[in-house]
Tab-separated table of C-alpha atoms in Angstrom:
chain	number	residue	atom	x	y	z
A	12	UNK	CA	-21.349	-23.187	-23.315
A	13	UNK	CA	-19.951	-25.115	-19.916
A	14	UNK	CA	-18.115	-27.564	-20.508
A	15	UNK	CA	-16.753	-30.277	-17.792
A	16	UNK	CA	-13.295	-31.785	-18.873
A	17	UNK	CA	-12.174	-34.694	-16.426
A	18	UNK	CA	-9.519	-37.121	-17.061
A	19	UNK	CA	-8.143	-40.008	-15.213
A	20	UNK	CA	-5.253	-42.379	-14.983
A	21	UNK	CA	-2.681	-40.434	-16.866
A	22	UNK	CA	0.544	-41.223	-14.254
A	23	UNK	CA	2.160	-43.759	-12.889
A	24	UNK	CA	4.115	-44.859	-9.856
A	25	UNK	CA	7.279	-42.338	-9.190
A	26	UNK	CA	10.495	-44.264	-8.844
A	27	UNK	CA	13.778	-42.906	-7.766
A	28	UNK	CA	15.318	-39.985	-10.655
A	29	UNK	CA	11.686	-40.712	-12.555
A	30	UNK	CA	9.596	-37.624	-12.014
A	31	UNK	CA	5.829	-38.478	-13.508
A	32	UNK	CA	3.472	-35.384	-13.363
A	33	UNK	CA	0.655	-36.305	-11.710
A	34	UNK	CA	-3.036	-36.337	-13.344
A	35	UNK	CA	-3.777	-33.232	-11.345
A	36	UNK	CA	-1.010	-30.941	-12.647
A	37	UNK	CA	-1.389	-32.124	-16.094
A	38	UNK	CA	-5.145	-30.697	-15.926
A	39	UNK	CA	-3.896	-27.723	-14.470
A	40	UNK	CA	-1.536	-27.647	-18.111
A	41	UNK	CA	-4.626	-28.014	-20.236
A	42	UNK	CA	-6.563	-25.430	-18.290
A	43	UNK	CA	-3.656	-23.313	-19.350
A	44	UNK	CA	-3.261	-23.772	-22.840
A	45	UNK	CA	-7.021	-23.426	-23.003
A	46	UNK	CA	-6.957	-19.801	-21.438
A	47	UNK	CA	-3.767	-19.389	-23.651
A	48	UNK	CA	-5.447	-20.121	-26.845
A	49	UNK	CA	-8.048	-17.894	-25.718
A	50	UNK	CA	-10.794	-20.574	-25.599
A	51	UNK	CA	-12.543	-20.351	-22.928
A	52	UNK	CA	-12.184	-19.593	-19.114
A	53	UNK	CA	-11.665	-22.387	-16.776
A	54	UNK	CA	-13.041	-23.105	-12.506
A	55	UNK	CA	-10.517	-24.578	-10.452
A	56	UNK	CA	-9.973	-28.569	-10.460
A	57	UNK	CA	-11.924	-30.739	-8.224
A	58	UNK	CA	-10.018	-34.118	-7.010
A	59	UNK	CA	-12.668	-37.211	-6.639
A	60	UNK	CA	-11.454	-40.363	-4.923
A	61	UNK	CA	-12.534	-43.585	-6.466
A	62	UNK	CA	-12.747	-47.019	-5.368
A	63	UNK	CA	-9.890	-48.580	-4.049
A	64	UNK	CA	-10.371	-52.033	-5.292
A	65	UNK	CA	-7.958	-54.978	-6.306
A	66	UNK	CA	-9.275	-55.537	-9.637
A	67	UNK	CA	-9.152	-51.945	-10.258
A	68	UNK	CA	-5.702	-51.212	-11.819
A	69	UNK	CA	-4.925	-47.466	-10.257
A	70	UNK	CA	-1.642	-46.167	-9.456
A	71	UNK	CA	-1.573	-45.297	-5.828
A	72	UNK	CA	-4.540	-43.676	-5.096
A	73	UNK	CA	-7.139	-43.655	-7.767
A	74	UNK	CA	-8.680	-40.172	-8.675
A	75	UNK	CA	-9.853	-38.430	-11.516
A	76	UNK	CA	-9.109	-34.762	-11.608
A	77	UNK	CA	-12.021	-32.418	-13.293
A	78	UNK	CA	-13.158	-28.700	-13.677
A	79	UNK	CA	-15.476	-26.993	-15.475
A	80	UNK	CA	-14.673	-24.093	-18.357
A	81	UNK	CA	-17.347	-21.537	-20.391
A	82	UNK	CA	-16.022	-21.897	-24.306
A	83	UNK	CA	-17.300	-20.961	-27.138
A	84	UNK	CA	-19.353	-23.902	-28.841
A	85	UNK	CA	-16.769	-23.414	-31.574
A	86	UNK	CA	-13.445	-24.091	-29.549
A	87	UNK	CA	-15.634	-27.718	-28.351
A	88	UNK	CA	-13.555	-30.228	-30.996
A	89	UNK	CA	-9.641	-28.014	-31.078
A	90	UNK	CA	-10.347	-28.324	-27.489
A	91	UNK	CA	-10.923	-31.871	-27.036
A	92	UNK	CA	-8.542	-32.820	-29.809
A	93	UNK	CA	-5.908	-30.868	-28.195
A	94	UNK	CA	-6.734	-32.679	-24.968
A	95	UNK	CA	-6.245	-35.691	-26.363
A	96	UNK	CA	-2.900	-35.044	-27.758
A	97	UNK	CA	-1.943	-33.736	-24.813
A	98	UNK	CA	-2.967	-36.795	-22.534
A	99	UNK	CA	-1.307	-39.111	-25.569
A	100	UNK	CA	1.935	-36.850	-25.205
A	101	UNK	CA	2.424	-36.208	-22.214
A	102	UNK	CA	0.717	-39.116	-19.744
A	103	UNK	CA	3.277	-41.648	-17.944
A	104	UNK	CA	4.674	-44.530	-20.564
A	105	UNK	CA	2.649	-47.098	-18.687
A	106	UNK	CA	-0.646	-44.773	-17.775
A	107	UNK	CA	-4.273	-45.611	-19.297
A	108	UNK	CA	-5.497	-42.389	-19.452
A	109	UNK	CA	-8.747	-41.127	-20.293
A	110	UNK	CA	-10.514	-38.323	-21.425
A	111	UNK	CA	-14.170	-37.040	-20.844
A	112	UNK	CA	-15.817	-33.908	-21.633
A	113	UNK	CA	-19.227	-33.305	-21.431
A	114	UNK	CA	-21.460	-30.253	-22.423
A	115	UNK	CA	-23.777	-30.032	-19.533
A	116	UNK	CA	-26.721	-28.445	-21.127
A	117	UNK	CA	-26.838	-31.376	-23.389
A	118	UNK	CA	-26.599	-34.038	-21.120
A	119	UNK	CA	-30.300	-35.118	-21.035
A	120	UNK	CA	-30.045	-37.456	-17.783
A	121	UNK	CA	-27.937	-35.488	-15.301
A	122	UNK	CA	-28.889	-38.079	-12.548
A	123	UNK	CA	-27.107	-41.274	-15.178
A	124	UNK	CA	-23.869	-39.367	-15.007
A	125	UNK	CA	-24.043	-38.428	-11.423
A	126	UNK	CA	-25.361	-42.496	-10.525
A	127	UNK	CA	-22.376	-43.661	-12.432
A	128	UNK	CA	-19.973	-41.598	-10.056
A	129	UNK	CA	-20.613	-42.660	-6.564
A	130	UNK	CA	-20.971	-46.343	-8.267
A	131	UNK	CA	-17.132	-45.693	-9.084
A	132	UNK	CA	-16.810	-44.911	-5.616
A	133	UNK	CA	-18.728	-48.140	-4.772
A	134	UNK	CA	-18.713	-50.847	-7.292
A	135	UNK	CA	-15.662	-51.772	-10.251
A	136	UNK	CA	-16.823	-50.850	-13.063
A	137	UNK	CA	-16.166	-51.796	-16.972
A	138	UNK	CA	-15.061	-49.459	-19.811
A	139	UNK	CA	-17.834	-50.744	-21.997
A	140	UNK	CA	-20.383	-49.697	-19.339
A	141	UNK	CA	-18.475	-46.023	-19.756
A	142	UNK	CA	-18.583	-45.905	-23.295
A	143	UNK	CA	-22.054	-46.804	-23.448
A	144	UNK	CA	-23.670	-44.626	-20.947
A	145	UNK	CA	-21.105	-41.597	-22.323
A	146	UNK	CA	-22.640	-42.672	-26.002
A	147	UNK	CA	-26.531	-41.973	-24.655
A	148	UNK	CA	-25.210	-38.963	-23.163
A	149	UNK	CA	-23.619	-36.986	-25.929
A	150	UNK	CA	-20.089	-37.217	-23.639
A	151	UNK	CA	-17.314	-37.104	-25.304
A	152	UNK	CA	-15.273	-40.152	-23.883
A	153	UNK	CA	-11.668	-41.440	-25.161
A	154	UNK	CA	-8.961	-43.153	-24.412
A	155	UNK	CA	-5.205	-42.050	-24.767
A	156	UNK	CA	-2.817	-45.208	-23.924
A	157	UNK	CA	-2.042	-48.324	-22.591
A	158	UNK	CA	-5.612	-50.216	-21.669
A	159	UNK	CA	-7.445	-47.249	-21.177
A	160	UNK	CA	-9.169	-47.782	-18.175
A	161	UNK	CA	-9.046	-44.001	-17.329
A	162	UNK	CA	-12.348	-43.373	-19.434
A	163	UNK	CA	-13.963	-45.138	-16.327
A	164	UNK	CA	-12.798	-43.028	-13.926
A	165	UNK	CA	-13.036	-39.566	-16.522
A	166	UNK	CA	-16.846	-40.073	-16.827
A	167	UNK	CA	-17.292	-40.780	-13.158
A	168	UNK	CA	-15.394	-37.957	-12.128
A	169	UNK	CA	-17.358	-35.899	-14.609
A	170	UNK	CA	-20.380	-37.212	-12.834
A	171	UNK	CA	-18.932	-36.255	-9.438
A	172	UNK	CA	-18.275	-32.881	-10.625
A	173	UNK	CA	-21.768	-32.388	-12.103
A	174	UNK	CA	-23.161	-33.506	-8.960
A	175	UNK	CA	-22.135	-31.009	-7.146
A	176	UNK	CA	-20.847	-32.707	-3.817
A	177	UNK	CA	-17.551	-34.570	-4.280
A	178	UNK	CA	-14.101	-33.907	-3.765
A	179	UNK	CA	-11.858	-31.570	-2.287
A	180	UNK	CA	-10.153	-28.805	-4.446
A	181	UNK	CA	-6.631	-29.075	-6.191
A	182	UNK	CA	-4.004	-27.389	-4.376
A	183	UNK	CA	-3.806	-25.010	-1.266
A	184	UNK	CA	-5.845	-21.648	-1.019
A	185	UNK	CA	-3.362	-18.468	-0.145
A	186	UNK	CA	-6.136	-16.623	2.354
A	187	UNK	CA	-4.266	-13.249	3.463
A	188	UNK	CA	-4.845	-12.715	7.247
A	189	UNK	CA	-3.637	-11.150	10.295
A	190	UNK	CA	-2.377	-13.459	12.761
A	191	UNK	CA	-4.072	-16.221	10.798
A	192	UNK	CA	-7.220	-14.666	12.205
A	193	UNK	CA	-9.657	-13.906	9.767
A	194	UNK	CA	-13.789	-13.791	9.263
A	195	UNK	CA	-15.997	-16.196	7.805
A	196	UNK	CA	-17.027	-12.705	5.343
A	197	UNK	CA	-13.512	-11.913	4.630
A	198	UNK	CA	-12.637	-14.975	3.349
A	199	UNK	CA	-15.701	-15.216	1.258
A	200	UNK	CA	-14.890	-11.923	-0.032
A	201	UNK	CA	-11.357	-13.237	-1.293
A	202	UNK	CA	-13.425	-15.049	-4.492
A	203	UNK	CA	-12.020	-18.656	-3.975
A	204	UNK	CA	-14.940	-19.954	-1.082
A	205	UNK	CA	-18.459	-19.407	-1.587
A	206	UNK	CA	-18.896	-20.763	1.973
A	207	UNK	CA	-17.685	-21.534	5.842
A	208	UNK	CA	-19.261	-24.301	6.874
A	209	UNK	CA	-19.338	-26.627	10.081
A	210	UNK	CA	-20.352	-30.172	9.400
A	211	UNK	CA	-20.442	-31.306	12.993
A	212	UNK	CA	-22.939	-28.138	13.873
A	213	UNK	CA	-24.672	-28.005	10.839
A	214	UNK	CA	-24.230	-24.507	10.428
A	215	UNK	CA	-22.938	-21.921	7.761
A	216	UNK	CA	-21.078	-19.242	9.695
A	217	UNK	CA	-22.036	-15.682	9.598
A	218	UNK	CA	-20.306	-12.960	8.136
A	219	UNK	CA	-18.218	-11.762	11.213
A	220	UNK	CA	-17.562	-15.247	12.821
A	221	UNK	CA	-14.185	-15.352	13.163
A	222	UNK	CA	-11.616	-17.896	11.723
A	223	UNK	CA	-8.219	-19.471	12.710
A	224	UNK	CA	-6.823	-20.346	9.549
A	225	UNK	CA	-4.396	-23.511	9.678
A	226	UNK	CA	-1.460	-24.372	7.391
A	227	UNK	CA	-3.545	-26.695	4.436
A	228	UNK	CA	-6.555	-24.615	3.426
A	229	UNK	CA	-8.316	-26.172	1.282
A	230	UNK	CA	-12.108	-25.719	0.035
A	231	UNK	CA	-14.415	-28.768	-0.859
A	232	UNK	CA	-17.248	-29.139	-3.091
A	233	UNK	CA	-20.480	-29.550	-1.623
A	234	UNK	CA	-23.611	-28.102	-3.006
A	235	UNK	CA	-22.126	-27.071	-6.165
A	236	UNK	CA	-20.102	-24.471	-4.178
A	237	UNK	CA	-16.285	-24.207	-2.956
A	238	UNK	CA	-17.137	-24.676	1.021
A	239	UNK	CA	-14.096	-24.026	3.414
A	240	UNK	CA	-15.055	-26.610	6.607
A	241	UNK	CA	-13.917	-25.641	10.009
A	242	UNK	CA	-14.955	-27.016	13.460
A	243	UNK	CA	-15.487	-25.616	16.871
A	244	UNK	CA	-12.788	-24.196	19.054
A	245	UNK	CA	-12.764	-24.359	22.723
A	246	UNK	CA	-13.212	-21.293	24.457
A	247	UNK	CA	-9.991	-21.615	25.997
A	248	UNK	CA	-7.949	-21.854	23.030
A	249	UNK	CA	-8.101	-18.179	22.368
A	250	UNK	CA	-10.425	-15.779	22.851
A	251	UNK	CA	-11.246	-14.816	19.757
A	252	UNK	CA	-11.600	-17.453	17.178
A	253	UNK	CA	-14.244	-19.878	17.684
A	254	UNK	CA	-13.541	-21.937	14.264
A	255	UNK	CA	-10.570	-23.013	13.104
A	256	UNK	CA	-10.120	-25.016	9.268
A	257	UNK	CA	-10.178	-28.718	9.087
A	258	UNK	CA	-6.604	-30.462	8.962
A	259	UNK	CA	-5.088	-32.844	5.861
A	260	UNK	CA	-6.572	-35.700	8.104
A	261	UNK	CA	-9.801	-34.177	8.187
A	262	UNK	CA	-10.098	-33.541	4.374
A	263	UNK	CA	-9.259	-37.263	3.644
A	264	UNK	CA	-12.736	-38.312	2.919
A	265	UNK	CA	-13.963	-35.695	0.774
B	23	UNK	CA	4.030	-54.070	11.742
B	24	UNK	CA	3.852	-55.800	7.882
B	25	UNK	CA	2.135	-58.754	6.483
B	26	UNK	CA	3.190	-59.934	3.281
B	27	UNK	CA	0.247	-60.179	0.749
B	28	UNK	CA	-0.146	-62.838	-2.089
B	29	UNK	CA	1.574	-60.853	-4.514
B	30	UNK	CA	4.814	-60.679	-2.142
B	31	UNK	CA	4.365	-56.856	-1.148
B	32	UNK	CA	4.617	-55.289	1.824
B	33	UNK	CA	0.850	-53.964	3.177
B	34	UNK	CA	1.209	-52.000	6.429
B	35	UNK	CA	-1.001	-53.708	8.668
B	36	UNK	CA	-1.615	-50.697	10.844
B	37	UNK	CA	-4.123	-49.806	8.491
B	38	UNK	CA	-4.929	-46.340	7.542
B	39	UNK	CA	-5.556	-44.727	11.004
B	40	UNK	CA	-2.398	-45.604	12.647
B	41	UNK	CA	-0.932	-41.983	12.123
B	42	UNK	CA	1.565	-41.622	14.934
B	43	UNK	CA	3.358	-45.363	13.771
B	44	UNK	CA	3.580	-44.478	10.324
B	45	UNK	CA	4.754	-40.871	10.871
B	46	UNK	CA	7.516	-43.247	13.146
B	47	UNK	CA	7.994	-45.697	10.437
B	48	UNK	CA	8.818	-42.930	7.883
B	49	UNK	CA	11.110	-40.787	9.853
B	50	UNK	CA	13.451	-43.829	10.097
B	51	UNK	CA	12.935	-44.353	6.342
B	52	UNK	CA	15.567	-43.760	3.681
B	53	UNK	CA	13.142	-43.810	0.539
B	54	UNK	CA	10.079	-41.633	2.071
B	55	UNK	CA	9.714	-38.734	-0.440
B	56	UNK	CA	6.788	-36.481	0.062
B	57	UNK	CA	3.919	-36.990	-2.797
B	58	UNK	CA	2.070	-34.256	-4.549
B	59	UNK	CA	0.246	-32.041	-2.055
B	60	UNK	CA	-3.112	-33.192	-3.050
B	61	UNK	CA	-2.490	-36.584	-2.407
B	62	UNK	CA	-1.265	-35.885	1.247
B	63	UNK	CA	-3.452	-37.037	3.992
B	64	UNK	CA	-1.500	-36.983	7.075
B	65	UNK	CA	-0.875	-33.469	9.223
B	66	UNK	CA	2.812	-35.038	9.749
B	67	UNK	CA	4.768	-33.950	6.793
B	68	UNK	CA	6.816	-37.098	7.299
B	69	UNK	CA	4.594	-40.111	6.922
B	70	UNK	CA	3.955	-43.287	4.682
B	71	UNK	CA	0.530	-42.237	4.545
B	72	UNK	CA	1.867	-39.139	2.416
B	73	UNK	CA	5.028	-41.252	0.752
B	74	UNK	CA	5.096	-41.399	-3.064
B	75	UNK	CA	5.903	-44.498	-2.585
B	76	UNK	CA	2.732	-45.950	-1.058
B	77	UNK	CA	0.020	-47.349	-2.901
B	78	UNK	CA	-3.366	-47.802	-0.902
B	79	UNK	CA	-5.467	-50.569	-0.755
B	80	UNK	CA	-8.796	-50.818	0.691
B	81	UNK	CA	-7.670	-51.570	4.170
B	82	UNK	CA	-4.418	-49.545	4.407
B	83	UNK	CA	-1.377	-49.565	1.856
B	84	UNK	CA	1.469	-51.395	0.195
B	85	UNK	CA	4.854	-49.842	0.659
B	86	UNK	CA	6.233	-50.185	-3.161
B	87	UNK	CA	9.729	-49.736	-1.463
């Protein structure tokens, strides 16, 4: 079965000679001890910016980190117990982590989850509101510490996930290349991007379109694929590349 | 450069577009310390807009410095 595993909230603010992991790396621990245990196999984690709100009570930026894994249906309750201990263990002192995982073939209203995802995005939300739409969705939704007001943000970034076109992907892609020169195929054929994409043309690029690859490469997730974006060159930057990948300032709203 | 909110902190008043004054403000800073790569959003390595120590808010960010 697919599962999607999201949590939220699990850090806080890094002071001097205090080193907090940060929500993403602790997902990237469970997705380990989940391919350890021999579970299940785990997709790479999606990051999904929230609202940035004064009543909301985030640490500096307010995301939920989430992937998706193919288990066995009998690994679904070590797994999520594990998770929890985990998040208990090993979140920040002050953190209100949450937890959320959801079997997407039995989530009977796709379109709830996926509403309550860009509302996080839009509106504050309430934990009961979580609980209650994870409860007529057969999520499973906890909390791990301190006022858990992660569970908000697990569910929505569940949602996000499920959605299929939120968020830009954990960490930076290693794409070998000559010169940083690559094509659109070649990269594809590297198994991390599904797709090259320009946004401002509308266009996916064709096999032998050629890239320049810059230093931050980092796929998004937009039609439930990983999409590398790039935008046009001009001509006379070089004389081969017409594309080149978007920047760290470019990625900031995805 | 600053305003001082209600809750006494520091929000850059900038807001979060003003990349070549923030990448100034945190070359000449003693705390800036680079956050985790996935929370970086400015192509200057050096910048408060990718300093652990910044919290956003929804028109730019509080230095918690």
């Amino acid at each position: 079965m697919r599962i999607l595993v999201s949590i939220d909230d699990t850090d806080t603010m890094k002071m001097d000679g205090v080193e907090v992991r940060g929500t993403g790396e602790l997902a990237g621990l469970i997705i380990k001890a989940i391919e350890k245990q021999g579970w299940g196999r785990c997709a790479p984690i999606t990051r999904h910016q929230l609202l940035i709100h004064p009543d909301i009570a985030y640490t500096s930026h307010n995301s939920a980190m989430c992937f998706a894994a193919d288990i066995n249906k009998s690994f679904l309750k070590p797994l999520i117990d594990f998770a929890s201990d985990f998040l208990a263990r090993e979140s920040a002192p002050d953190a209100d982590p949450g937890l959320c995982v959801a079997v997407t073939e039995r989530i009977s209203r796709p379109g709830w989850l996926i509403g309550f995802g860009y509302m996080a995005k839009n509106i504050v939300l309430t934990k009961e509101k979580a609980y209650d739409l994870a409860q007529r969705l057969d999520i499973h939704l906890s909390e791990h510490g301190g006022t858990g007001q992660g569970v908000i943000g697990a569910l929505a970034g569940a949602g996000l996930r499920l959605g299929g076109n939120d968020g830009r992907f954990k960490g930076k892609l290693k794409i070998k290349a000559e010169n940083d020169m690559i094509t659109a195929g070649e990269i594809c054929s590297q198994g991390k991007v599904d797709m090259v994409k320009c946004l401002e043309e509308g266009i996916v690029l064709q096999d032998d379109d050629v890239v320049r690859l810059g230093d931050h490469i980092k796929p998004v997730w937009l039609y439930g694929k990983s999409v590398l974006l790039v935008y046009p060159l001009k001509e006379e930057v070089t004389n081969r590349a017409c594309w080149q990948t978007y920047s760290k300032s470019q990625l900031r709203d995805f | 450069m600053w305003r001082i909110t209600d809750k006494e902190q520091r929000e850059f008043s900038g807001g979060k577009e003003d990349w070549a004054v923030v990448a100034r403000i945190a070359e000449n800073c003693r705390e800036f310390k680079v956050d985790d790569e996935d929370e970086m959003v400015a192509d200057e390595p050096i910048s408060c807009y990718n300093c652990r120590f910044r919290r956003w808010t929804s028109d730019s960010f509080i230095c918690c410095k």
